Amino acid sequence: MSLFARLRRSLAPCFALAVALAAAPAPAADPVTVSDFQLPPQDAAGWTRLSPSADSRLVYVDSQQGNDADARIYLPADPEIGADPQSPRGPIRAFRTIAAAHANLREDQPDWILLRAGRVWNERLDIKRGRSPAERAVATTWGAGPRPELRTGTDKAIGNYQLVNVAIVGLRFWAHTRDSDGPYFTGFDGSSGISVFTRLRGDRRQVRDVLIEDCVFRAYSNNVLTGGVGDGNEPITRFVIRRSIISGNYSTSAHAQGLYHTGSGQPLQPSVLLQENLFDHNGWRIQSRDGNNAQAEGQATMFNHNTYFSFAKGVIFQRNLFLRASSIGNKWTGDTGDPTLGVVMEDNLYVEGEIGVSVGGNSEGPARFRDMVFRDNVLVDIGRSRPTNRSLAWGIDLIDWLGGEVTGNLVIHNRSGITNAYALKTDSGTRFEDVAISGNVLAFATGTGTPSVQLGDGVNVVYRDNTVVSPSNSRLVRLAGGGYTFAGTNRYVSGASQAFQVDGNLRTLAQWRSDTGDQGATGSMPAFPAPQRDLEGYATTLGLDGFQGLLDAFHAQSKATWNPALTAGAINDWLRAGYGMAPLQPRRVRRNGGTPLAPPAAPATTAAAPPPVPAAVSAAARASATPATADGDVAMPAPARRATGLRGLLVRLLPFLADDGDRSRDSEARRDRH
């Protein structure tokens, strides 16, 4: 290493201190929060509570007993309705077809269309605009039973290209004629399930204040949210999908995503919220035959993902399950002149595919991704199923950031033998600046010469209190360039004698400390209580048959059968506890500004059993199951006072000065502010 490079690295903390004391900015809040989406009220279990207005039309539909000729339109005050329109207390004269019922809905009014539970239609859904976010047009279910099923074949799931002040709750949309896993498959023709776009300002037809909850979208070619395209178009505003299932999307002639969104030209404002959803097996029907990205018969390609967001602004992904993507769990793109801006990815679970998260790619340019947050996520077995037939297992891939944090994440288990692998990679591309990388646990096997963490040239990047463990005794960290401040206690564990690379030169731990200024670095093995924990083990605690049993249980989730033990938050906490990381769920509060949510599952620190899996999910499910706890408990840190005055300022600006108590309190405050 050159003398200049050594000086630059050794003096980096001093320069950072000088700059911080001069500027003294306040700690940044998240660029967008769930409360910004102005969700309707929720019950104690987190489900939306919808109530009609006094003048709402209630239009009931029953595909078996309804009659379009003599159906009646109801008001909430009618004696047949009672306190809950979804459970009317008297006989209902329903329509038979959705189309006839839709003809009786009004634009800009809080009218409801209610489909009878357990019934089937060979129709799509169309809905009118609601009156306001507080008085939405509603499409939902009535009566007892499973979700109403709309078998739409080659048609869309939702016919509208614009949706305003709408709630769609508790429905199943199925492109049944293109689902080769079902009994009605006839061919590959199909459409996007959701396809919406905004219009010019002043047009009432926009995409604004939309809630989709407890719905299923199965086997469509895509789902597309297009906002801010063209001069003068409105942005997509407050589009929310929560506790829903999007799976099996594919195409034989184009790219296919679970959900695609572009926010080109949009300002920073609350745009899209994905919360507690399941995205599974999107972008492919079958594994690629030869890895050449052929689309025939719905083969997996490198261009297809569970989500693909371009030029996005004001987006939150929170506690979702992103499983078995064709290529990437979450792919993000942006340009210097039209960046992806203000994104929070928090407490999601990523499984398989070949890349967990890619925030970069497609082009180069400075500041293409601004104010990005990737926090408290868990990535497991990335690369295992090899959908595209390529051999790669990449966890977190970050390029051209300006401002952001990568904190509290867990990346584990590469047991596929793939050596083209890493847990975390940062790349300047053009510039990687003002980013905090802290509190991550990266225990991911790689090839002998492939470091688990690869740090490209940066500017003002703080790397603090991270743990990197190589189960394959491979290299741990490659540093190419400067701009990093190493702080706190970074742990590095590998059987390799020279586990580090600095500007292409192999280094021991002692040499790494000298070259980088990472004076708190240690090679001691952390006390992981149960690092063997994986999804197969979690399935066992619930009486399920391995990973497939867990998948079956995920797909059986609905409001009627909801099991908090099958949510990303509960699973992540169980996996985190195996690596000595504190649970998040006991601290969860209502994101729409209300009372605390009930914990989704018993914390990993106790022996309490999670809620049972519904018997219908799996023959192996049992009424009650207790997670194994003999492999170690993890205690939550005790609350304490936060540092104040000059010390508090320095701790916030220069985190490597904090002691363990300060770090614990900062982490607690960071999580509680949501």
XYZ file of C-alpha atoms in Angstrom:
674
model
C 0.000 0.000 0.000
C 1.247 3.482 -0.837
C 2.230 5.946 1.887
C -0.538 8.254 0.696
C -3.153 5.528 1.014
C -1.942 4.660 4.512
C -2.139 8.285 5.600
C -5.558 8.717 4.085
C -6.945 5.748 5.982
C -5.243 6.486 9.288
C -6.365 10.114 9.280
C -9.925 9.410 8.157
C -11.389 9.486 11.700
C -9.729 12.839 12.368
C -11.145 14.341 9.203
C -14.562 12.920 10.039
C -14.416 14.473 13.511
C -13.453 17.873 12.131
C -16.222 17.826 9.551
C -18.791 16.628 12.069
C -17.953 19.289 14.623
C -18.146 21.965 11.954
C -21.461 20.855 10.481
C -23.073 19.259 13.561
C -26.174 17.921 11.761
C -28.962 16.198 13.670
C -29.348 12.438 13.194
C -31.411 11.721 10.103
C -34.913 10.314 10.476
C -36.288 7.794 8.031
C -37.153 9.525 4.748
C -40.682 8.104 4.844
C -42.628 6.286 7.564
C -45.722 4.100 7.611
C -47.712 6.867 9.286
C -47.163 8.958 6.144
C -49.417 6.524 4.272
C -52.448 7.499 6.388
C -53.778 3.970 6.703
C -57.321 3.394 7.954
C -57.740 2.269 11.581
C -56.639 -1.259 12.476
C -57.778 -3.732 15.103
C -55.494 -5.211 17.757
C -54.345 -7.934 15.352
C -53.341 -5.407 12.701
C -56.254 -5.842 10.291
C -57.923 -2.835 8.703
C -61.293 -1.822 10.118
C -63.591 -0.579 7.352
C -66.934 1.067 7.996
C -69.422 2.332 5.418
C -70.714 5.874 5.383
C -74.382 6.549 6.029
C -75.004 6.980 2.303
C -72.834 4.102 1.081
C -74.471 1.742 -1.355
C -73.969 -1.885 -0.341
C -74.099 -4.126 -3.397
C -73.960 -7.860 -2.665
C -72.944 -10.537 -5.173
C -73.487 -14.311 -4.984
C -72.507 -16.414 -8.001
C -74.784 -19.290 -6.949
C -77.875 -17.783 -5.350
C -77.796 -14.247 -6.725
C -80.092 -12.902 -9.430
C -79.194 -9.856 -11.529
C -82.875 -9.289 -12.380
C -84.219 -8.776 -8.859
C -81.166 -7.888 -6.772
C -81.467 -5.033 -4.332
C -79.129 -2.185 -3.384
C -78.844 -1.684 0.378
C -77.912 1.119 2.751
C -76.116 0.592 6.083
C -79.275 1.551 8.001
C -81.425 -1.118 6.358
C -82.637 -3.717 8.875
C -81.147 -6.606 6.886
C -77.629 -5.227 7.329
C -77.065 -4.828 11.047
C -73.810 -3.674 12.609
C -71.462 -5.311 10.093
C -72.154 -5.245 6.332
C -69.865 -8.265 5.901
C -72.116 -10.326 8.190
C -75.647 -9.136 7.370
C -78.260 -10.270 9.845
C -81.138 -10.689 7.401
C -81.757 -12.298 3.998
C -79.916 -10.561 1.158
C -81.066 -10.252 -2.452
C -77.731 -10.362 -4.210
C -76.584 -9.918 -7.785
C -75.182 -12.959 -9.569
C -72.477 -11.257 -11.675
C -69.811 -8.772 -10.731
C -70.457 -6.808 -13.918
C -74.125 -6.222 -13.061
C -73.261 -5.252 -9.508
C -70.557 -2.858 -10.708
C -73.087 -1.025 -12.873
C -74.828 0.118 -9.683
C -71.737 1.669 -8.097
C -71.158 5.439 -8.312
C -68.010 7.400 -9.024
C -66.544 9.402 -6.135
C -68.825 7.755 -3.578
C -68.082 5.347 -0.698
C -69.962 2.432 -2.269
C -69.219 -1.192 -1.432
C -69.298 -4.288 -3.618
C -69.325 -7.450 -1.501
C -68.632 -10.907 -2.964
C -69.929 -13.957 -1.140
C -67.247 -15.989 0.604
C -66.533 -19.376 -0.924
C -68.020 -18.477 -4.315
C -66.307 -18.460 -7.721
C -66.622 -16.068 -10.667
C -65.092 -16.153 -14.142
C -64.863 -12.365 -14.137
C -62.404 -9.636 -13.265
C -63.041 -6.917 -10.697
C -63.893 -3.340 -11.631
C -64.450 -0.661 -9.013
C -65.319 3.037 -8.956
C -63.482 5.890 -7.219
C -64.202 6.540 -3.556
C -65.073 9.857 -1.944
C -61.928 10.362 0.157
C -59.226 8.351 1.959
C -61.574 8.185 4.957
C -64.576 7.189 2.813
C -63.253 4.688 0.321
C -64.948 2.638 -2.322
C -64.637 -0.939 -1.068
C -64.506 -4.356 -2.709
C -64.572 -7.108 -0.115
C -66.245 -10.299 1.034
C -69.424 -11.180 2.914
C -70.465 -14.309 4.760
C -68.332 -17.104 6.168
C -65.847 -19.167 4.212
C -62.689 -18.892 2.124
C -61.862 -15.875 -0.012
C -64.162 -15.314 -3.002
C -62.275 -16.442 -6.114
C -62.128 -14.508 -9.372
C -60.829 -16.784 -12.120
C -59.757 -14.273 -14.713
C -57.953 -16.495 -17.233
C -56.117 -14.294 -19.730
C -57.729 -11.089 -18.410
C -56.487 -8.716 -15.715
C -57.363 -9.241 -12.083
C -58.443 -5.628 -11.545
C -59.781 -3.903 -14.639
C -59.157 -0.305 -13.597
C -56.126 1.574 -14.919
C -56.664 4.224 -12.246
C -57.691 3.685 -8.625
C -58.562 6.514 -6.230
C -59.717 6.181 -2.605
C -60.199 2.430 -2.865
C -59.894 -0.592 -0.556
C -59.807 -4.115 -2.001
C -59.850 -6.628 0.832
C -60.135 -10.392 1.159
C -60.341 -11.531 -2.490
C -58.475 -14.176 -4.498
C -57.511 -13.387 -8.109
C -56.352 -16.323 -10.200
C -55.152 -16.447 -13.804
C -56.307 -20.042 -13.743
C -55.835 -20.918 -17.417
C -52.076 -20.174 -17.283
C -51.318 -21.759 -13.912
C -49.689 -25.076 -14.773
C -49.879 -26.108 -11.114
C -53.692 -26.023 -11.274
C -56.328 -28.167 -13.031
C -57.442 -25.526 -15.566
C -54.213 -24.884 -17.479
C -54.730 -24.312 -21.227
C -51.748 -22.184 -22.289
C -49.400 -19.302 -21.591
C -51.490 -16.312 -22.724
C -52.158 -13.834 -19.947
C -52.163 -10.302 -18.577
C -50.913 -8.308 -15.633
C -53.019 -8.790 -12.552
C -52.712 -5.118 -11.594
C -51.832 -2.520 -14.218
C -52.291 1.106 -13.210
C -50.839 4.416 -14.342
C -51.309 8.041 -13.395
C -52.586 10.868 -15.601
C -52.006 14.591 -16.032
C -52.578 16.895 -13.094
C -56.179 17.968 -12.873
C -57.500 14.662 -14.160
C -59.560 12.909 -11.491
C -58.380 9.531 -12.760
C -55.199 8.948 -10.762
C -53.575 6.275 -8.593
C -53.981 7.530 -5.059
C -54.944 6.201 -1.622
C -55.261 2.541 -2.541
C -55.328 -0.294 -0.009
C -55.062 -3.946 -1.048
C -55.203 -6.277 1.965
C -55.643 -10.016 2.477
C -55.763 -10.673 -1.273
C -54.148 -13.313 -3.485
C -52.808 -12.697 -7.004
C -51.742 -15.948 -8.631
C -50.029 -16.757 -11.965
C -50.323 -13.438 -13.795
C -47.678 -12.176 -16.212
C -46.854 -9.136 -14.093
C -48.214 -6.473 -11.757
C -47.387 -2.907 -12.780
C -47.596 0.443 -10.968
C -46.599 3.315 -13.278
C -46.420 6.840 -11.897
C -44.932 10.158 -12.923
C -44.220 9.207 -16.536
C -44.306 12.162 -18.903
C -44.459 15.880 -18.215
C -47.138 16.912 -15.787
C -48.348 13.500 -14.672
C -49.320 12.946 -11.065
C -47.234 10.630 -8.875
C -48.544 7.397 -7.439
C -49.526 8.338 -3.906
C -50.111 6.054 -0.917
C -50.512 2.739 -2.739
C -50.500 0.033 -0.056
C -50.395 -3.749 -0.386
C -50.404 -5.586 2.921
C -50.868 -9.119 4.175
C -51.429 -10.365 0.637
C -49.899 -13.074 -1.564
C -48.360 -12.499 -4.996
C -46.960 -15.681 -6.518
C -46.306 -17.627 -9.679
C -45.990 -14.703 -12.102
C -44.178 -15.513 -15.350
C -44.077 -14.672 -19.046
C -43.041 -16.541 -22.178
C -42.399 -13.408 -24.252
C -41.370 -10.532 -21.957
C -39.846 -9.714 -18.592
C -42.039 -10.695 -15.649
C -41.993 -9.481 -12.047
C -44.031 -10.087 -8.951
C -44.474 -6.303 -8.803
C -42.961 -3.659 -11.056
C -43.041 0.045 -10.243
C -41.588 3.095 -11.898
C -41.684 6.510 -10.281
C -39.810 8.427 -12.946
C -39.911 12.139 -12.245
C -41.927 11.793 -9.049
C -41.153 13.945 -6.004
C -40.318 12.416 -2.644
C -43.668 11.622 -1.031
C -45.306 8.435 0.319
C -45.670 6.340 -2.796
C -45.733 2.559 -2.244
C -45.923 0.518 0.965
C -45.528 -3.262 0.974
C -46.209 -4.668 4.422
C -46.289 -8.286 5.623
C -46.848 -9.793 2.176
C -45.686 -13.040 0.617
C -43.880 -12.717 -2.727
C -43.001 -16.221 -3.893
C -41.661 -17.825 -7.080
C -42.170 -14.775 -9.271
C -40.594 -14.284 -12.688
C -40.454 -17.961 -13.602
C -42.538 -21.055 -14.130
C -39.646 -23.471 -14.662
C -35.885 -23.401 -14.155
C -33.804 -22.152 -17.069
C -32.682 -25.071 -19.185
C -29.277 -23.746 -20.198
C -28.826 -20.395 -18.452
C -29.188 -18.301 -21.622
C -32.217 -16.248 -20.424
C -34.635 -17.881 -22.860
C -38.259 -17.071 -22.006
C -39.927 -20.055 -23.677
C -42.427 -21.804 -21.423
C -41.761 -19.298 -18.651
C -38.130 -20.116 -17.916
C -36.322 -18.139 -15.250
C -34.142 -15.281 -16.488
C -31.775 -12.802 -14.884
C -34.229 -10.010 -15.758
C -37.116 -11.277 -13.607
C -37.508 -10.633 -9.883
C -39.950 -10.667 -6.987
C -39.989 -6.852 -7.105
C -38.403 -4.470 -9.607
C -38.603 -0.769 -8.718
C -37.142 1.952 -10.975
C -36.658 5.624 -10.046
C -38.757 5.004 -6.934
C -39.398 7.686 -4.318
C -40.923 7.280 -0.880
C -41.201 3.481 -0.681
C -41.321 1.137 2.319
C -40.908 -2.649 2.306
C -41.647 -3.899 5.811
C -41.802 -7.459 7.192
C -42.395 -9.142 3.831
C -41.456 -12.657 2.765
C -39.477 -12.498 -0.503
C -38.981 -16.122 -1.521
C -37.620 -18.019 -4.542
C -37.314 -15.158 -7.025
C -36.240 -15.909 -10.587
C -33.168 -13.769 -9.937
C -33.358 -10.974 -7.315
C -35.604 -10.593 -4.295
C -35.696 -6.775 -4.590
C -34.128 -5.033 -7.574
C -33.781 -1.241 -7.659
C -32.562 1.042 -10.443
C -32.070 4.797 -10.668
C -30.260 7.506 -12.607
C -28.258 10.503 -11.466
C -30.882 12.904 -12.793
C -33.796 10.770 -11.616
C -32.619 8.834 -8.562
C -34.337 6.261 -6.461
C -34.889 8.291 -3.314
C -36.141 7.762 0.225
C -36.528 3.978 0.457
C -36.821 1.897 3.639
C -36.434 -1.908 3.543
C -36.972 -3.207 7.060
C -37.311 -6.613 8.739
C -37.942 -8.554 5.536
C -37.001 -12.199 4.990
C -35.239 -13.164 1.740
C -34.880 -16.819 0.776
C -33.276 -18.405 -2.291
C -33.263 -16.759 -5.711
C -29.693 -15.935 -6.745
C -29.376 -12.374 -5.355
C -31.080 -11.143 -2.212
C -31.156 -7.389 -2.809
C -29.565 -5.290 -5.548
C -29.618 -1.518 -5.134
C -27.539 -0.484 -8.108
C -27.082 -2.110 -11.477
C -28.117 -1.209 -15.041
C -26.032 1.965 -15.303
C -23.447 4.055 -13.498
C -23.551 7.588 -12.198
C -23.177 9.438 -8.902
C -25.993 9.624 -6.373
C -28.376 7.305 -8.195
C -29.676 6.075 -4.824
C -30.234 8.653 -2.109
C -31.362 8.315 1.500
C -31.631 4.534 1.415
C -32.280 2.354 4.469
C -31.673 -1.413 4.573
C -32.263 -2.410 8.170
C -32.913 -5.515 10.273
C -33.446 -7.835 7.310
C -32.611 -11.547 7.193
C -31.240 -13.340 4.113
C -31.111 -17.146 4.099
C -29.888 -19.693 1.555
C -29.480 -17.194 -1.267
C -28.468 -19.068 -4.426
C -29.662 -22.492 -3.310
C -32.253 -23.302 -5.985
C -30.417 -21.726 -8.988
C -33.532 -20.726 -11.001
C -31.555 -19.224 -13.902
C -29.055 -22.102 -13.854
C -26.290 -19.647 -13.004
C -23.998 -20.345 -10.079
C -24.058 -17.260 -7.903
C -25.160 -16.453 -4.384
C -25.015 -12.719 -3.737
C -26.598 -11.301 -0.609
C -26.616 -7.482 -0.508
C -25.335 -5.547 -3.539
C -25.045 -1.742 -3.232
C -23.776 0.755 -5.841
C -23.718 4.565 -6.150
C -25.399 5.512 -2.870
C -25.519 9.020 -1.476
C -26.718 8.804 2.114
C -28.077 5.737 3.831
C -27.681 2.954 6.333
C -27.154 -0.799 6.209
C -27.717 -1.861 9.792
C -28.717 -4.860 11.863
C -28.988 -7.329 8.981
C -28.335 -11.070 9.143
C -27.006 -13.012 6.125
C -26.599 -16.767 6.672
C -26.359 -20.230 5.105
C -24.795 -20.749 1.735
C -24.833 -24.552 1.717
C -25.168 -25.015 -2.035
C -21.462 -25.237 -2.769
C -21.622 -22.083 -4.904
C -18.332 -20.196 -4.637
C -19.314 -17.079 -6.613
C -20.804 -15.726 -3.430
C -20.700 -12.818 -1.006
C -22.804 -11.500 1.847
C -22.266 -7.752 1.268
C -20.740 -5.786 -1.571
C -20.452 -2.024 -1.921
C -19.258 -0.446 -5.125
C -18.680 3.169 -5.953
C -19.543 2.632 -9.600
C -19.111 6.366 -9.692
C -19.508 7.288 -6.015
C -20.559 5.583 -2.739
C -20.912 8.226 -0.052
C -22.258 9.032 3.421
C -23.345 5.524 4.381
C -23.336 3.760 7.771
C -22.730 -0.002 7.754
C -23.216 -1.233 11.301
C -24.390 -4.056 13.511
C -24.660 -6.632 10.726
C -23.964 -10.338 11.216
C -22.659 -11.955 8.032
C -22.069 -15.706 8.375
C -22.085 -16.789 4.760
C -19.861 -19.345 3.063
C -17.948 -18.226 -0.031
C -15.221 -19.545 -2.301
C -11.706 -19.834 -0.888
C -10.528 -16.681 -2.643
C -13.852 -14.828 -2.558
C -14.280 -12.468 0.415
C -17.661 -12.425 2.112
C -17.560 -8.615 2.352
C -16.316 -6.558 -0.592
C -15.906 -2.836 -0.007
C -15.321 -0.603 -3.016
C -13.973 2.931 -2.933
C -16.150 5.169 -0.778
C -16.491 8.632 0.702
C -17.357 9.085 4.392
C -18.507 5.498 4.937
C -18.592 4.280 8.556
C -18.134 0.538 9.107
C -18.892 -0.284 12.739
C -19.651 -3.257 14.993
C -20.101 -5.790 12.213
C -19.472 -9.518 12.540
C -18.114 -11.482 9.577
C -17.753 -15.242 9.945
C -16.691 -17.637 7.198
C -18.166 -21.130 7.618
C -15.959 -22.122 4.657
C -12.721 -20.681 6.146
C -12.503 -18.271 3.237
C -11.369 -14.687 2.999
C -13.475 -12.225 4.907
C -13.061 -8.660 3.628
C -11.701 -7.080 0.479
C -11.085 -3.320 0.613
C -10.329 -1.551 -2.659
C -9.794 2.176 -2.228
C -10.418 4.440 0.736
C -13.047 6.587 2.359
C -13.963 4.136 5.152
C -13.859 4.786 8.889
C -13.656 1.500 10.810
C -15.026 1.834 14.318
C -16.387 -0.039 17.297
C -15.713 -3.748 17.604
C -15.683 -5.454 14.236
C -15.366 -9.231 14.529
C -13.694 -11.332 11.854
C -13.579 -15.133 12.101
C -12.056 -17.460 9.503
C -9.582 -20.297 9.374
C -7.752 -18.536 6.548
C -4.351 -17.218 7.648
C -4.631 -14.141 5.440
C -8.345 -13.432 5.507
C -8.140 -9.844 4.254
C -7.280 -8.033 1.036
C -6.310 -4.375 0.926
C -5.871 -2.921 -2.540
C -5.137 -6.398 -3.903
C -2.657 -7.405 -1.193
C -3.389 -10.260 1.203
C -3.283 -9.270 4.870
C -3.435 -10.869 8.303
C -5.706 -9.436 10.977
C -2.809 -7.489 12.493
C -1.901 -6.051 9.107
C -5.549 -5.221 8.461
C -5.690 -3.234 11.686
C -2.558 -1.335 10.724
C -3.605 -0.653 7.136
C -7.185 0.434 7.810
C -7.213 1.884 11.318
C -9.708 -0.795 12.400
C -8.183 -0.801 15.883
C -11.139 -2.498 17.584
C -11.040 -5.453 15.199
C -10.909 -8.868 16.837
C -10.656 -12.441 15.629
C -12.491 -13.950 18.590
C -15.517 -16.071 17.782
C -18.816 -14.546 18.943
C -20.950 -16.568 21.326
C -23.635 -17.582 18.826
C -26.268 -19.530 20.808
C -27.625 -21.543 17.849
C -26.033 -20.777 14.478
C -27.475 -23.985 13.029
C -30.950 -22.458 12.965
C -32.525 -22.432 9.516
C -35.964 -22.474 7.924
C -36.160 -26.247 7.983
C -35.562 -26.123 11.718
C -38.204 -23.453 12.145
C -40.685 -25.617 10.237
C -39.983 -28.425 12.672
C -40.921 -26.238 15.652
C -44.348 -25.788 14.023
C -44.855 -29.447 13.185
C -44.400 -28.815 9.470
C -42.625 -30.996 6.936
C -39.477 -29.053 6.100
C -39.200 -26.068 3.800
C -42.028 -27.281 1.552
C -44.337 -27.573 4.529
C -43.437 -24.027 5.504
C -44.189 -22.814 1.962
C -47.576 -24.542 2.025
C -48.366 -22.863 5.330
C -47.350 -19.431 4.003
C -49.702 -19.828 1.054
C -52.585 -20.860 3.324
C -52.423 -17.612 5.314
C -55.513 -15.394 5.305
C -57.336 -13.198 7.777
C -59.458 -16.177 8.793
C -56.460 -18.481 9.337
C -53.768 -15.937 10.233
C -50.903 -17.391 12.234
C -48.395 -14.786 13.463
C -45.749 -17.513 13.727
C -45.758 -17.644 9.918
C -44.825 -13.986 9.452
C -41.443 -12.539 8.541
C -41.124 -10.725 11.864
C -41.552 -13.870 13.952
C -39.278 -16.000 11.781
C -36.600 -13.320 11.656
C -36.560 -13.004 15.433
C -36.122 -16.774 15.812
C -33.214 -16.778 13.359
C -31.680 -13.658 14.938
C -31.754 -15.263 18.371
C -29.548 -18.045 17.047
C -26.875 -15.421 16.384
C -27.246 -13.497 19.624
C -29.210 -10.625 18.084
C -31.987 -9.023 20.120
C -35.575 -9.575 18.938
C -37.478 -6.754 17.278
C -41.090 -7.801 17.668
C -41.633 -6.967 21.382
C -40.834 -3.346 20.508
C -43.218 -3.108 17.545
C -45.781 -0.330 17.664
C -48.668 0.462 15.386
C -47.280 2.144 12.304
C -50.408 4.230 11.802
C -49.924 5.881 15.158
C -52.015 3.868 17.576
C -51.719 1.400 20.406
C -48.995 -1.249 20.388
C -49.614 -4.292 18.243
C -49.889 -7.667 19.857
C -46.577 -9.492 19.387
C -46.733 -11.704 16.295
C -45.226 -14.623 18.170
C -43.639 -15.514 21.456
C -40.169 -13.947 21.590
C -37.246 -16.293 21.111
C -36.222 -15.508 24.687
C -39.074 -17.582 26.123
C -40.278 -21.134 25.800
C -43.822 -20.109 24.903
C -45.339 -21.922 21.945
C -46.194 -20.016 18.782
C -49.806 -20.063 17.624
C -50.648 -23.398 15.994
C -50.699 -23.803 12.240
C -54.270 -24.341 10.976
C -54.988 -28.030 10.496
C -55.946 -27.469 6.875
C -52.450 -26.309 6.031
C -50.630 -29.596 6.459
C -51.332 -33.053 7.725
C -48.202 -32.696 9.809
C -49.420 -29.554 11.554
C -50.317 -29.977 15.178
C -52.458 -27.933 17.492
C -49.569 -26.602 19.498
C -45.827 -26.644 19.012
C -43.033 -25.249 21.121
C -39.902 -23.890 19.430
C -36.682 -25.456 20.609
C -35.036 -23.216 23.177
C -32.377 -25.476 24.627
C -29.880 -24.152 22.114
C -29.737 -20.813 23.856
C -31.690 -17.780 24.962
C -30.945 -14.153 24.180
C -31.750 -11.434 26.686
C -32.985 -8.015 25.576
C -30.788 -5.131 26.680
C -32.049 -3.172 29.657
C -33.122 0.397 28.913
C -30.845 3.157 30.141
C -30.347 6.882 29.775
C -29.068 8.239 26.486
C -25.801 10.183 26.354
C -26.349 13.944 26.311
C -24.357 17.135 25.898
C -21.060 17.085 24.008
C -20.667 13.352 24.548
C -24.131 12.734 23.122
C -23.368 14.901 20.103
C -20.104 13.083 19.441
C -21.729 9.671 19.857
C -24.429 10.545 17.335
C -22.009 12.024 14.842
C -19.112 9.613 15.373
C -20.659 6.291 16.427
C -17.295 4.620 17.040
C -16.973 6.722 20.217
C -20.042 5.071 21.737
C -19.797 2.454 24.425
C -21.991 -0.657 24.383
C -24.744 1.029 26.365
C -24.907 3.963 23.969
C -25.151 1.606 21.006
C -27.932 -0.398 22.595
C -29.931 2.724 23.398
C -29.400 4.183 19.930
C -30.609 0.944 18.377
C -33.650 0.929 20.634
C -34.535 4.519 19.813
C -34.073 3.875 16.106
C -36.544 0.998 16.155
C -39.067 2.682 18.416
C -39.415 5.798 16.278
C -41.406 3.873 13.685
